């Protein structure tokens, strides 16, 4: 029996996972449904010898992250909805300097203020929205409290490996739920580990600089560096989980809270002889295209299950399968999908009562 | 193994009751999940938490059909009674229920949780009276074993009092079929 667990919320697991990875600087601003991350950090960061700052707003917090990242610290910020919009400027700057940092996005639903409850309609913003300019961020989508801890813990290594921003894409449900969590081993990070960090240097020695678009190596070399980096990230970092896909006729594609309900739906459907499977992207960028390439011949179509108004991840599925299979989307907006609802929708798809989707 | 909703007014300790339940069930080696309703509706309205206890990996932490409903006031009962499976358990706080008919497709039990807790002198522990009733009725965990787990929960929190277990035991003793 597993006795090494703790019972904690997804948000707390994200914060503890970061602290155990050696994150010693956090700056952010409260917003539901991720405020427990700040609460946890404010309570525990000092005990680990780090610095917690509740900035006067999201923009200033991101500027602090920018400074901490340039100095070589493992650093993190977090937000949701309208707060995350304000983080994007900072993400663009971090990207322009090739600085590693971890940013958490706990999605709430809706436009503007929207709802404070769970949603998945900020997928595009998280996956495509690195602020202005051309940039890519690796986006990890935990579906359990355990993954909240383990993926955040790992995110810092990935960020440093590529000198890139990594996003933890959670939602109001995964962030707020309590489950058993096995926490990773605590470790310390050496702030001077990398030769690119800005640190004090004696007079007469060459000092590191971070400059916009990092043109220190020349325009062409800099562009090549960035493009090569994105290609390498795309090649190397695709991750996913498959469930009952071997002989599936219809494959559900879902991440975060929806993917959990999908698993229940697959079990339920299979009891009645309906061959559903689930493909759960763990990275939503890079989207796990390799998983689609190796799907069995039996697959007749894909069904995304998303808490959004229009099909967002569905577009990535169409790109992944190059339009070779029909796409359907079961969209539940601010309602958590139900297993019954998913199975009913799939039955309608099988019966030919649902039109495949292109966009919207 | 069990899909549960616990509901009541904000302030009745519903979320804590759920946390005690998952603390004990997790200690028994079960997989558990706890989710709470949150948002503007909590102020003065119904607060609730969903708990799933299972030997399997837990899919949705939001059960659509309930094996157990623990309702600490009448609005909570009205809100969730329709979600209880046929033959499921419903435990109500009869201190805050009007005289009424209960549906026949479910097993309804009641205990005067608020009055009991007040009489024992711990007016915040009506939730523990309800938990006692729930364990007695469902047999999910034996009454004694759950009592130990409950003590352990408060000891870990650092604010256990003797009236906690008294309230819990009163619930187990006084629960009646309705």
Short mmCIF file of C-alpha atoms in Angstrom, two decimals:
data_model
loop_
_atom_site.label_atom_id
_atom_site.label_comp_id
_atom_site.label_asym_id
_atom_site.label_seq_id
_atom_site.Cartn_x
_atom_site.Cartn_y
_atom_site.Cartn_z
CA UNK A 1 0.00 0.00 0.00
CA UNK A 2 1.24 3.46 -0.88
CA UNK A 3 1.74 5.31 2.39
CA UNK A 4 4.04 8.10 1.25
CA UNK A 5 1.22 10.25 -0.06
CA UNK A 6 -0.03 13.59 1.16
CA UNK A 7 -3.55 14.83 0.57
CA UNK A 8 -3.39 18.22 -1.06
CA UNK A 9 -5.01 20.48 -3.62
CA UNK A 10 -3.70 20.70 -7.16
CA UNK A 11 -2.62 24.29 -6.55
CA UNK A 12 -0.71 23.31 -3.43
CA UNK A 13 0.95 20.44 -5.29
CA UNK A 14 2.06 22.86 -8.01
CA UNK A 15 3.60 25.16 -5.39
CA UNK A 16 5.23 22.34 -3.43
CA UNK A 17 6.49 20.73 -6.65
CA UNK A 18 8.14 24.04 -7.57
CA UNK A 19 9.72 24.47 -4.13
CA UNK A 20 11.07 20.93 -4.25
CA UNK A 21 12.57 21.64 -7.68
CA UNK A 22 14.57 24.45 -6.10
CA UNK A 23 12.31 27.36 -7.10
CA UNK A 24 13.41 30.14 -4.76
CA UNK A 25 11.65 33.13 -6.28
CA UNK A 26 7.93 33.56 -6.78
CA UNK A 27 6.12 36.72 -7.78
CA UNK A 28 2.46 36.91 -8.66
CA UNK A 29 -0.91 38.41 -7.98
CA UNK A 30 -3.98 36.61 -6.62
CA UNK A 31 -6.85 35.50 -8.86
CA UNK A 32 -9.28 32.58 -8.54
CA UNK A 33 -8.83 29.65 -9.14
CA UNK A 34 -5.07 29.72 -8.49
CA UNK A 35 -4.77 31.86 -5.35
CA UNK A 36 -3.74 28.87 -3.21
CA UNK A 37 -0.45 28.88 -5.12
CA UNK A 38 0.31 32.34 -3.70
CA UNK A 39 -0.96 31.37 -0.26
CA UNK A 40 1.21 28.27 -0.22
CA UNK A 41 4.24 30.15 -1.48
CA UNK A 42 3.78 32.98 1.01
CA UNK A 43 3.67 30.43 3.82
CA UNK A 44 6.50 28.16 2.69
CA UNK A 45 8.93 30.06 0.45
CA UNK A 46 10.62 31.82 3.38
CA UNK A 47 11.21 28.50 5.15
CA UNK A 48 13.21 27.33 2.13
CA UNK A 49 15.29 30.49 2.06
CA UNK A 50 13.56 31.93 -0.99
CA UNK A 51 11.66 35.10 -1.76
CA UNK A 52 7.91 35.45 -2.19
CA UNK A 53 6.51 38.69 -3.52
CA UNK A 54 2.90 39.60 -4.12
CA UNK A 55 3.47 42.26 -6.74
CA UNK A 56 1.24 45.29 -7.13
CA UNK A 57 -0.10 43.61 -10.26
CA UNK A 58 0.62 40.87 -12.80
CA UNK A 59 2.82 43.01 -15.04
CA UNK A 60 5.23 44.02 -12.31
CA UNK A 61 5.31 40.43 -11.04
CA UNK A 62 6.36 39.28 -14.49
CA UNK A 63 9.08 41.91 -14.62
CA UNK A 64 10.40 40.53 -11.34
CA UNK A 65 10.38 37.03 -12.85
CA UNK A 66 12.34 38.39 -15.79
CA UNK A 67 15.00 39.73 -13.43
CA UNK A 68 15.15 36.57 -11.34
CA UNK A 69 15.42 34.39 -14.46
CA UNK A 70 18.25 36.52 -15.88
CA UNK A 71 20.07 36.17 -12.56
CA UNK A 72 19.82 32.38 -12.86
CA UNK A 73 17.21 31.67 -10.19
CA UNK A 74 14.55 29.03 -10.61
CA UNK A 75 11.47 31.24 -10.60
CA UNK A 76 7.74 30.94 -11.11
CA UNK A 77 4.59 33.00 -11.47
CA UNK A 78 0.96 31.97 -11.84
CA UNK A 79 -2.36 33.43 -12.87
CA UNK A 80 -5.68 32.88 -14.61
CA UNK A 81 -7.92 34.51 -17.21
CA UNK A 82 -7.61 38.31 -17.26
CA UNK A 83 -4.54 38.09 -15.02
CA UNK A 84 -2.81 35.76 -17.45
CA UNK A 85 -3.42 38.21 -20.31
CA UNK A 86 -1.15 40.62 -18.44
CA UNK A 87 1.53 37.96 -18.10
CA UNK A 88 1.87 37.67 -21.85
CA UNK A 89 3.96 40.81 -22.24
CA UNK A 90 6.45 39.35 -19.79
CA UNK A 91 6.42 35.97 -21.52
CA UNK A 92 7.33 37.68 -24.79
CA UNK A 93 10.27 39.44 -23.10
CA UNK A 94 11.45 36.24 -21.40
CA UNK A 95 11.25 34.53 -24.80
CA UNK A 96 13.18 37.29 -26.52
CA UNK A 97 16.05 36.83 -24.06
CA UNK A 98 15.81 33.03 -24.11
CA UNK A 99 15.28 32.98 -20.37
CA UNK A 100 13.88 29.93 -18.56
CA UNK A 101 10.89 30.37 -16.26
CA UNK A 102 7.78 28.44 -15.26
CA UNK A 103 4.39 30.14 -15.55
CA UNK A 104 1.21 28.48 -14.28
CA UNK A 105 -2.13 29.04 -15.99
CA UNK A 106 -5.09 27.68 -13.99
CA UNK A 107 -7.90 28.20 -16.49
CA UNK A 108 -11.23 29.70 -15.51
CA UNK A 109 -14.07 30.00 -17.97
CA UNK A 110 -15.16 32.84 -20.18
CA UNK A 111 -14.37 36.15 -21.77
CA UNK A 112 -13.62 39.26 -19.74
CA UNK A 113 -14.18 38.54 -16.08
CA UNK A 114 -16.01 35.36 -17.09
CA UNK A 115 -16.65 32.81 -14.39
CA UNK A 116 -14.30 31.93 -11.56
CA UNK A 117 -15.01 28.23 -12.02
CA UNK A 118 -13.17 25.77 -14.27
CA UNK A 119 -12.92 26.12 -18.03
CA UNK A 120 -10.64 25.11 -20.88
CA UNK A 121 -11.41 27.90 -23.30
CA UNK A 122 -8.03 29.60 -22.84
CA UNK A 123 -6.31 26.74 -24.66
CA UNK A 124 -5.45 28.97 -27.59
CA UNK A 125 -4.06 31.64 -25.30
CA UNK A 126 -1.87 29.15 -23.45
CA UNK A 127 -0.71 27.26 -26.53
CA UNK A 128 -0.43 30.08 -29.06
CA UNK A 129 -0.24 33.11 -26.79
CA UNK A 130 3.34 33.84 -25.88
CA UNK A 131 2.65 37.55 -26.22
CA UNK A 132 3.74 39.57 -29.24
CA UNK A 133 6.26 38.19 -31.72
CA UNK A 134 7.22 34.68 -32.79
CA UNK A 135 7.77 32.40 -29.86
CA UNK A 136 6.88 28.99 -28.54
CA UNK A 137 6.38 27.82 -25.01
CA UNK A 138 6.28 24.22 -23.87
CA UNK A 139 2.85 23.69 -22.30
CA UNK A 140 2.33 20.83 -19.83
CA UNK A 141 -1.24 19.90 -18.86
CA UNK A 142 -1.56 17.99 -15.57
CA UNK A 143 -4.69 15.85 -15.11
CA UNK A 144 -4.18 14.89 -11.48
CA UNK A 145 -2.82 16.37 -8.28
CA UNK A 146 0.12 14.00 -8.57
CA UNK A 147 0.93 15.40 -12.00
CA UNK A 148 0.54 18.95 -10.70
CA UNK A 149 3.54 18.22 -8.49
CA UNK A 150 5.58 16.02 -10.85
CA UNK A 151 5.15 18.10 -14.02
CA UNK A 152 5.89 21.38 -12.22
CA UNK A 153 8.97 19.78 -10.66
CA UNK A 154 10.18 18.69 -14.07
CA UNK A 155 9.18 21.93 -15.80
CA UNK A 156 12.19 23.75 -14.36
CA UNK A 157 14.61 21.23 -15.87
CA UNK A 158 12.88 21.48 -19.24
CA UNK A 159 12.89 25.29 -19.09
CA UNK A 160 16.64 25.34 -18.43
CA UNK A 161 17.41 22.64 -20.96
CA UNK A 162 16.04 24.86 -23.73
CA UNK A 163 16.37 28.27 -22.06
CA UNK A 164 12.66 28.65 -22.65
CA UNK A 165 9.41 29.45 -20.86
CA UNK A 166 7.38 26.42 -19.76
CA UNK A 167 3.66 26.79 -19.01
CA UNK A 168 1.78 24.57 -16.57
CA UNK A 169 -1.76 24.53 -17.97
CA UNK A 170 -4.16 23.56 -15.23
CA UNK A 171 -7.86 24.33 -14.82
CA UNK A 172 -10.14 25.33 -11.97
CA UNK A 173 -11.07 21.72 -11.35
CA UNK A 174 -7.61 20.10 -11.30
CA UNK A 175 -6.23 23.06 -9.35
CA UNK A 176 -8.95 22.92 -6.70
CA UNK A 177 -9.36 19.18 -6.17
CA UNK A 178 -7.70 17.20 -3.39
CA UNK A 179 -6.15 13.81 -4.12
CA UNK A 180 -3.30 11.66 -2.95
CA UNK A 181 -0.02 13.08 -4.10
CA UNK A 182 3.46 11.58 -4.03
CA UNK A 183 5.89 14.43 -3.78
CA UNK A 184 9.26 14.35 -5.54
CA UNK A 185 12.57 14.57 -3.64
CA UNK A 186 13.54 18.14 -2.71
CA UNK A 187 16.61 19.54 -4.44
CA UNK A 188 18.54 22.78 -4.53
CA UNK A 189 19.42 24.77 -7.61
CA UNK A 190 22.75 26.58 -7.99
CA UNK A 191 21.95 30.12 -9.13
CA UNK A 192 25.35 30.29 -10.90
CA UNK A 193 24.97 26.92 -12.63
CA UNK A 194 24.79 28.35 -16.15
CA UNK A 195 27.41 30.42 -17.94
CA UNK A 196 24.78 32.77 -19.38
CA UNK A 197 23.49 34.13 -16.07
CA UNK A 198 24.02 37.75 -15.13
CA UNK A 199 26.12 37.82 -12.01
CA UNK A 200 28.75 40.01 -10.42
CA UNK A 201 32.11 39.75 -12.22
CA UNK A 202 35.47 41.37 -11.48
CA UNK A 203 36.56 44.51 -13.36
CA UNK A 204 38.08 43.80 -16.74
CA UNK A 205 36.32 40.46 -17.29
CA UNK A 206 33.65 40.02 -19.90
CA UNK A 207 30.19 40.41 -18.39
CA UNK A 208 27.13 38.56 -19.61
CA UNK A 209 24.36 40.68 -21.07
CA UNK A 210 20.79 39.98 -21.90
CA UNK A 211 19.75 42.09 -24.83
CA UNK A 212 16.55 42.20 -26.79
CA UNK A 213 16.40 39.40 -29.39
CA UNK A 214 19.87 38.35 -28.19
CA UNK A 215 21.65 39.71 -31.28
CA UNK A 216 25.03 39.30 -29.61
CA UNK A 217 25.70 36.31 -31.85
CA UNK A 218 24.46 38.10 -35.00
CA UNK A 219 21.03 38.29 -36.59
CA UNK A 220 21.22 35.18 -38.71
CA UNK A 221 22.80 33.03 -36.04
CA UNK A 222 20.26 34.26 -33.52
CA UNK A 223 17.30 33.46 -35.78
CA UNK A 224 18.75 30.03 -36.51
CA UNK A 225 19.30 29.38 -32.80
CA UNK A 226 15.69 30.18 -31.99
CA UNK A 227 14.18 28.22 -34.89
CA UNK A 228 16.39 25.21 -34.21
CA UNK A 229 15.40 25.37 -30.57
CA UNK A 230 11.67 25.34 -31.37
CA UNK A 231 12.15 22.46 -33.82
CA UNK A 232 14.11 20.47 -31.24
CA UNK A 233 11.48 21.13 -28.58
CA UNK A 234 8.77 20.04 -31.01
CA UNK A 235 10.65 16.84 -31.87
CA UNK A 236 11.72 15.88 -28.39
CA UNK A 237 9.06 16.98 -25.97
CA UNK A 238 5.80 15.47 -27.27
CA UNK A 239 4.16 13.53 -24.48
CA UNK A 240 0.86 11.77 -24.17
CA UNK A 241 -1.03 8.99 -22.47
CA UNK A 242 -3.08 6.40 -24.34
CA UNK A 243 -5.98 4.49 -22.84
CA UNK A 244 -7.73 1.62 -24.65
CA UNK A 245 -6.68 2.89 -28.08
CA UNK A 246 -5.43 -0.46 -29.49
CA UNK A 247 -8.71 -1.44 -31.16
CA UNK A 248 -10.60 1.85 -30.75
CA UNK A 249 -13.05 3.00 -33.41
CA UNK A 250 -13.52 6.43 -31.95
CA UNK A 251 -10.72 8.12 -30.01
CA UNK A 252 -11.47 10.82 -27.48
CA UNK A 253 -8.84 13.54 -27.26
CA UNK A 254 -8.83 15.49 -24.02
CA UNK A 255 -6.48 16.96 -21.44
CA UNK A 256 -6.81 18.14 -17.84
CA UNK A 257 -10.14 17.66 -16.07
CA UNK A 258 -11.95 16.57 -19.26
CA UNK A 259 -9.50 13.72 -19.82
CA UNK A 260 -10.39 12.24 -16.45
CA UNK A 261 -14.07 12.19 -17.27
CA UNK A 262 -13.18 10.71 -20.67
CA UNK A 263 -11.45 7.80 -18.98
CA UNK A 264 -14.64 7.05 -17.08
CA UNK A 265 -16.58 7.39 -20.35
CA UNK A 266 -14.27 4.93 -22.13
CA UNK A 267 -14.76 2.34 -19.37
CA UNK A 268 -18.51 2.90 -19.42
CA UNK A 269 -18.75 2.64 -23.23
CA UNK A 270 -16.63 -0.50 -23.43
CA UNK A 271 -18.96 -2.26 -21.01
CA UNK A 272 -21.61 -1.79 -23.69
CA UNK A 273 -19.33 -2.89 -26.52
CA UNK A 274 -18.62 0.58 -27.88
CA UNK A 275 -14.94 0.77 -28.78
CA UNK A 276 -13.87 4.11 -27.41
CA UNK A 277 -10.29 5.04 -26.61
CA UNK A 278 -8.61 8.07 -25.11
CA UNK A 279 -5.56 9.98 -26.22
CA UNK A 280 -4.55 12.44 -23.52
CA UNK A 281 -1.97 15.04 -24.53
CA UNK A 282 0.35 15.67 -21.59
CA UNK A 283 2.08 18.34 -23.64
CA UNK A 284 -0.44 20.47 -25.53
CA UNK A 285 2.53 22.27 -27.06
CA UNK A 286 4.25 20.50 -28.65
CA UNK A 287 0.98 18.80 -29.54
CA UNK A 288 1.62 15.03 -29.58
CA UNK A 289 1.39 14.51 -33.35
CA UNK A 290 3.51 11.36 -33.07
CA UNK A 291 0.69 9.74 -31.12
CA UNK A 292 -1.71 10.29 -34.01
CA UNK A 293 0.76 8.88 -36.52
CA UNK A 294 0.73 5.54 -34.70
CA UNK A 295 -3.01 5.26 -34.10
CA UNK A 296 -4.44 1.93 -35.34
CA UNK A 297 -6.31 1.49 -38.62
CA UNK A 298 -9.49 0.81 -36.66
CA UNK A 299 -9.86 4.50 -35.77
CA UNK A 300 -12.69 6.07 -37.76
CA UNK A 301 -12.61 9.50 -36.19
CA UNK A 302 -11.59 11.70 -33.28
CA UNK A 303 -13.73 13.43 -30.67
CA UNK A 304 -12.24 16.26 -28.65
CA UNK A 305 -13.87 16.89 -25.29
CA UNK A 306 -13.26 20.48 -24.27
CA UNK A 307 -14.76 22.94 -21.80
CA UNK A 308 -15.00 25.67 -24.39
CA UNK A 309 -17.50 27.28 -26.73
CA UNK A 310 -15.66 26.53 -29.96
CA UNK A 311 -13.37 23.66 -30.83
CA UNK A 312 -9.90 24.84 -29.86
CA UNK A 313 -7.72 21.78 -29.42
CA UNK A 314 -9.74 20.28 -32.30
CA UNK A 315 -7.74 22.45 -34.70
CA UNK A 316 -4.54 20.82 -33.46
CA UNK A 317 -6.09 17.40 -33.96
CA UNK A 318 -6.99 18.27 -37.57
CA UNK A 319 -3.40 19.42 -38.14
CA UNK A 320 -2.06 16.27 -36.51
CA UNK A 321 -4.13 13.92 -38.68
CA UNK A 322 -3.76 16.21 -41.71
CA UNK A 323 -7.54 16.11 -42.18
CA UNK A 324 -7.40 12.37 -42.91
CA UNK A 325 -10.07 11.51 -40.31
CA UNK A 326 -13.24 13.36 -39.34
CA UNK A 327 -13.16 15.48 -36.20
CA UNK A 328 -16.02 15.88 -33.74
CA UNK A 329 -16.03 18.00 -30.62
CA UNK A 330 -18.11 17.60 -27.50
CA UNK A 331 -17.98 21.07 -26.00
CA UNK A 332 -19.37 21.76 -22.54
CA UNK A 333 -18.40 25.41 -21.85
CA UNK A 334 -18.43 26.06 -18.10
CA UNK A 335 -19.97 22.68 -17.25
CA UNK A 336 -17.67 19.83 -16.28
CA UNK A 337 -18.41 17.14 -18.88
CA UNK A 338 -20.17 14.00 -17.65
CA UNK A 339 -19.30 10.46 -18.71
CA UNK A 340 -22.94 9.88 -19.77
CA UNK A 341 -22.88 13.02 -21.89
CA UNK A 342 -19.67 11.94 -23.63
CA UNK A 343 -20.96 8.41 -24.32
CA UNK A 344 -24.29 9.75 -25.64
CA UNK A 345 -22.44 12.15 -27.94
CA UNK A 346 -20.21 9.33 -29.23
CA UNK A 347 -23.27 7.18 -29.88
CA UNK A 348 -24.70 10.01 -31.97
CA UNK A 349 -21.42 10.25 -33.88
CA UNK A 350 -21.45 6.51 -34.57
CA UNK A 351 -25.09 6.72 -35.67
CA UNK A 352 -24.10 9.45 -38.14
CA UNK A 353 -26.23 12.10 -36.47
CA UNK A 354 -23.37 14.57 -35.92
CA UNK A 355 -21.64 16.61 -38.61
CA UNK A 356 -17.83 16.59 -38.48
CA UNK A 357 -16.24 19.89 -37.53
CA UNK A 358 -13.82 22.03 -39.42
CA UNK A 359 -13.63 25.20 -37.38
CA UNK A 360 -15.90 26.59 -34.63
CA UNK B 1 -16.66 2.21 -4.08
CA UNK B 2 -18.70 5.29 -3.18
CA UNK B 3 -19.75 8.53 -4.82
CA UNK B 4 -20.73 11.03 -2.17
CA UNK B 5 -21.98 14.60 -1.88
CA UNK B 6 -21.95 16.42 1.44
CA UNK B 7 -23.90 19.66 1.49
CA UNK B 8 -25.15 22.33 3.86
CA UNK B 9 -24.96 26.03 4.67
CA UNK B 10 -21.57 27.69 4.42
CA UNK B 11 -20.12 27.46 7.94
CA UNK B 12 -21.57 24.07 8.91
CA UNK B 13 -18.25 22.34 8.39
CA UNK B 14 -19.27 20.48 5.26
CA UNK B 15 -15.91 20.87 3.53
CA UNK B 16 -14.14 19.70 6.69
CA UNK B 17 -16.43 16.67 6.95
CA UNK B 18 -15.35 15.76 3.43
CA UNK B 19 -11.69 16.24 4.28
CA UNK B 20 -12.01 13.99 7.34
CA UNK B 21 -13.70 11.35 5.18
CA UNK B 22 -10.91 11.32 2.57
CA UNK B 23 -8.25 11.39 5.32
CA UNK B 24 -9.64 8.19 6.81
CA UNK B 25 -10.44 6.48 3.49
CA UNK B 26 -6.98 7.28 2.10
CA UNK B 27 -5.47 5.79 5.26
CA UNK B 28 -7.45 2.63 4.50
CA UNK B 29 -5.60 2.39 1.19
CA UNK B 30 -8.39 3.76 -1.00
CA UNK B 31 -8.04 6.23 -3.82
CA UNK B 32 -9.89 9.42 -2.95
CA UNK B 33 -10.85 12.72 -4.51
CA UNK B 34 -12.42 15.82 -2.97
CA UNK B 35 -13.80 18.78 -4.84
CA UNK B 36 -15.80 21.66 -3.46
CA UNK B 37 -18.26 24.04 -4.97
CA UNK B 38 -16.75 27.48 -4.86
CA UNK B 39 -17.86 30.85 -6.00
CA UNK B 40 -20.44 33.48 -5.22
CA UNK B 41 -23.12 30.89 -4.50
CA UNK B 42 -21.33 29.91 -1.29
CA UNK B 43 -22.21 33.08 0.59
CA UNK B 44 -25.35 32.26 2.53
CA UNK B 45 -26.26 29.56 0.06
CA UNK B 46 -25.42 25.92 -0.27
CA UNK B 47 -21.86 24.77 0.24
CA UNK B 48 -21.02 21.30 -0.94
CA UNK B 49 -18.19 18.94 -1.61
CA UNK B 50 -18.03 15.85 -3.75
CA UNK B 51 -16.02 12.91 -2.49
CA UNK B 52 -15.16 9.81 -4.50
CA UNK B 53 -13.70 6.78 -2.72
CA UNK B 54 -12.54 3.95 -4.93
CA UNK B 55 -10.28 0.94 -5.25
CA UNK B 56 -9.79 1.89 -8.91
CA UNK B 57 -8.16 4.93 -10.46
CA UNK B 58 -10.65 7.79 -10.08
CA UNK B 59 -11.91 9.25 -13.34
CA UNK B 60 -14.31 12.10 -12.84
CA UNK B 61 -14.12 13.64 -9.38
CA UNK B 62 -17.65 14.97 -9.98
CA UNK B 63 -19.98 12.00 -9.61
CA UNK B 64 -23.18 12.23 -11.64
CA UNK B 65 -25.06 9.70 -9.48
CA UNK B 66 -24.65 9.42 -5.73
CA UNK B 67 -24.32 6.44 -3.44
CA UNK B 68 -24.49 8.68 -0.39
CA UNK B 69 -25.94 12.14 0.21
CA UNK B 70 -25.22 13.84 3.49
CA UNK B 71 -27.55 16.85 3.75
CA UNK B 72 -27.06 19.24 6.65
CA UNK B 73 -30.02 21.46 5.77
CA UNK B 74 -33.23 21.32 3.78
CA UNK B 75 -32.11 23.30 0.69
CA UNK B 76 -29.18 20.87 0.28
CA UNK B 77 -31.53 17.92 0.51
CA UNK B 78 -33.81 19.43 -2.14
CA UNK B 79 -30.89 20.29 -4.39
CA UNK B 80 -29.23 16.87 -4.48
CA UNK B 81 -31.89 14.25 -3.64
CA UNK B 82 -32.66 13.72 -7.31
CA UNK B 83 -29.05 12.66 -7.95
CA UNK B 84 -29.08 9.74 -5.49
CA UNK B 85 -29.10 6.27 -7.03
CA UNK B 86 -31.99 3.94 -6.25
CA UNK B 87 -31.20 2.26 -2.95
CA UNK B 88 -28.59 4.89 -2.07
CA UNK B 89 -28.12 6.30 1.42
CA UNK B 90 -29.36 9.74 2.46
CA UNK B 91 -28.45 11.13 5.87
CA UNK B 92 -30.26 14.31 6.89
CA UNK B 93 -29.84 16.74 9.75
CA UNK B 94 -33.35 16.54 11.22
CA UNK B 95 -32.66 19.63 13.37
CA UNK B 96 -33.04 21.69 10.20
CA UNK B 97 -35.65 19.73 8.23
CA UNK B 98 -39.35 20.42 8.14
CA UNK B 99 -41.81 17.55 8.69
CA UNK B 100 -42.06 15.98 5.26
CA UNK B 101 -42.37 12.83 3.24
CA UNK B 102 -39.16 11.22 2.00
CA UNK B 103 -38.76 9.39 -1.32
CA UNK B 104 -39.11 5.61 -1.17
CA UNK B 105 -36.43 4.72 -3.74
CA UNK B 106 -33.61 5.67 -1.36
CA UNK B 107 -32.75 4.81 2.26
CA UNK B 108 -33.23 7.94 4.34
CA UNK B 109 -31.79 8.26 7.85
CA UNK B 110 -31.86 11.23 10.17
CA UNK B 111 -30.15 12.60 13.25
CA UNK B 112 -30.66 15.90 15.13
CA UNK B 113 -27.10 16.92 14.37
CA UNK B 114 -27.29 20.63 15.21
CA UNK B 115 -29.18 20.03 18.49
CA UNK B 116 -26.88 17.18 19.53
CA UNK B 117 -23.75 19.24 18.92
CA UNK B 118 -25.22 22.20 20.83
CA UNK B 119 -26.19 19.98 23.78
CA UNK B 120 -22.72 18.47 23.94
CA UNK B 121 -21.31 21.99 23.96
CA UNK B 122 -19.54 22.04 20.62
CA UNK B 123 -21.86 23.93 18.31
CA UNK B 124 -19.39 23.69 15.42
CA UNK B 125 -19.39 19.89 15.44
CA UNK B 126 -22.78 19.11 13.86
CA UNK B 127 -20.73 17.87 10.89
CA UNK B 128 -19.13 15.24 13.13
CA UNK B 129 -22.55 14.08 14.38
CA UNK B 130 -23.47 13.62 10.73
CA UNK B 131 -20.28 11.65 10.04
CA UNK B 132 -21.06 9.33 12.97
CA UNK B 133 -24.52 8.71 11.55
CA UNK B 134 -23.08 8.13 8.10
CA UNK B 135 -20.57 5.51 9.27
CA UNK B 136 -23.18 3.70 11.36
CA UNK B 137 -25.64 3.54 8.47
CA UNK B 138 -23.35 2.85 5.52
CA UNK B 139 -20.73 0.71 7.27
CA UNK B 140 -18.26 2.24 4.84
CA UNK B 141 -15.62 2.16 7.58
CA UNK B 142 -16.41 0.66 11.02
CA UNK B 143 -17.66 3.26 13.50
CA UNK B 144 -14.69 2.71 15.84
CA UNK B 145 -12.05 2.78 13.15
CA UNK B 146 -13.45 5.93 11.58
CA UNK B 147 -13.54 7.50 15.05
CA UNK B 148 -9.81 6.87 15.43
CA UNK B 149 -9.16 8.40 12.03
CA UNK B 150 -11.24 11.42 12.96
CA UNK B 151 -9.21 11.91 16.14
CA UNK B 152 -6.05 11.55 14.09
CA UNK B 153 -7.27 14.25 11.66
CA UNK B 154 -7.79 16.79 14.45
CA UNK B 155 -4.59 15.77 16.28
CA UNK B 156 -2.64 16.47 13.10
CA UNK B 157 -4.39 19.84 12.85
CA UNK B 158 -3.36 20.49 16.45
CA UNK B 159 -6.82 21.39 17.77
CA UNK B 160 -8.61 18.25 18.89
CA UNK B 161 -11.10 18.45 21.76
CA UNK B 162 -12.87 15.65 23.61
CA UNK B 163 -16.24 16.88 22.39
CA UNK B 164 -15.28 16.04 18.80
CA UNK B 165 -15.43 12.30 19.37
CA UNK B 166 -18.43 12.74 21.67
CA UNK B 167 -20.39 14.42 18.89
CA UNK B 168 -19.27 11.77 16.39
CA UNK B 169 -20.32 8.93 18.71
CA UNK B 170 -23.68 10.58 19.43
CA UNK B 171 -24.38 10.59 15.70
CA UNK B 172 -23.61 6.88 15.42
CA UNK B 173 -25.84 6.08 18.40
CA UNK B 174 -28.85 8.24 17.63
CA UNK B 175 -29.30 7.91 13.89
CA UNK B 176 -32.74 6.61 12.93
CA UNK B 177 -34.38 5.41 9.76
CA UNK B 178 -36.98 7.91 8.49
#
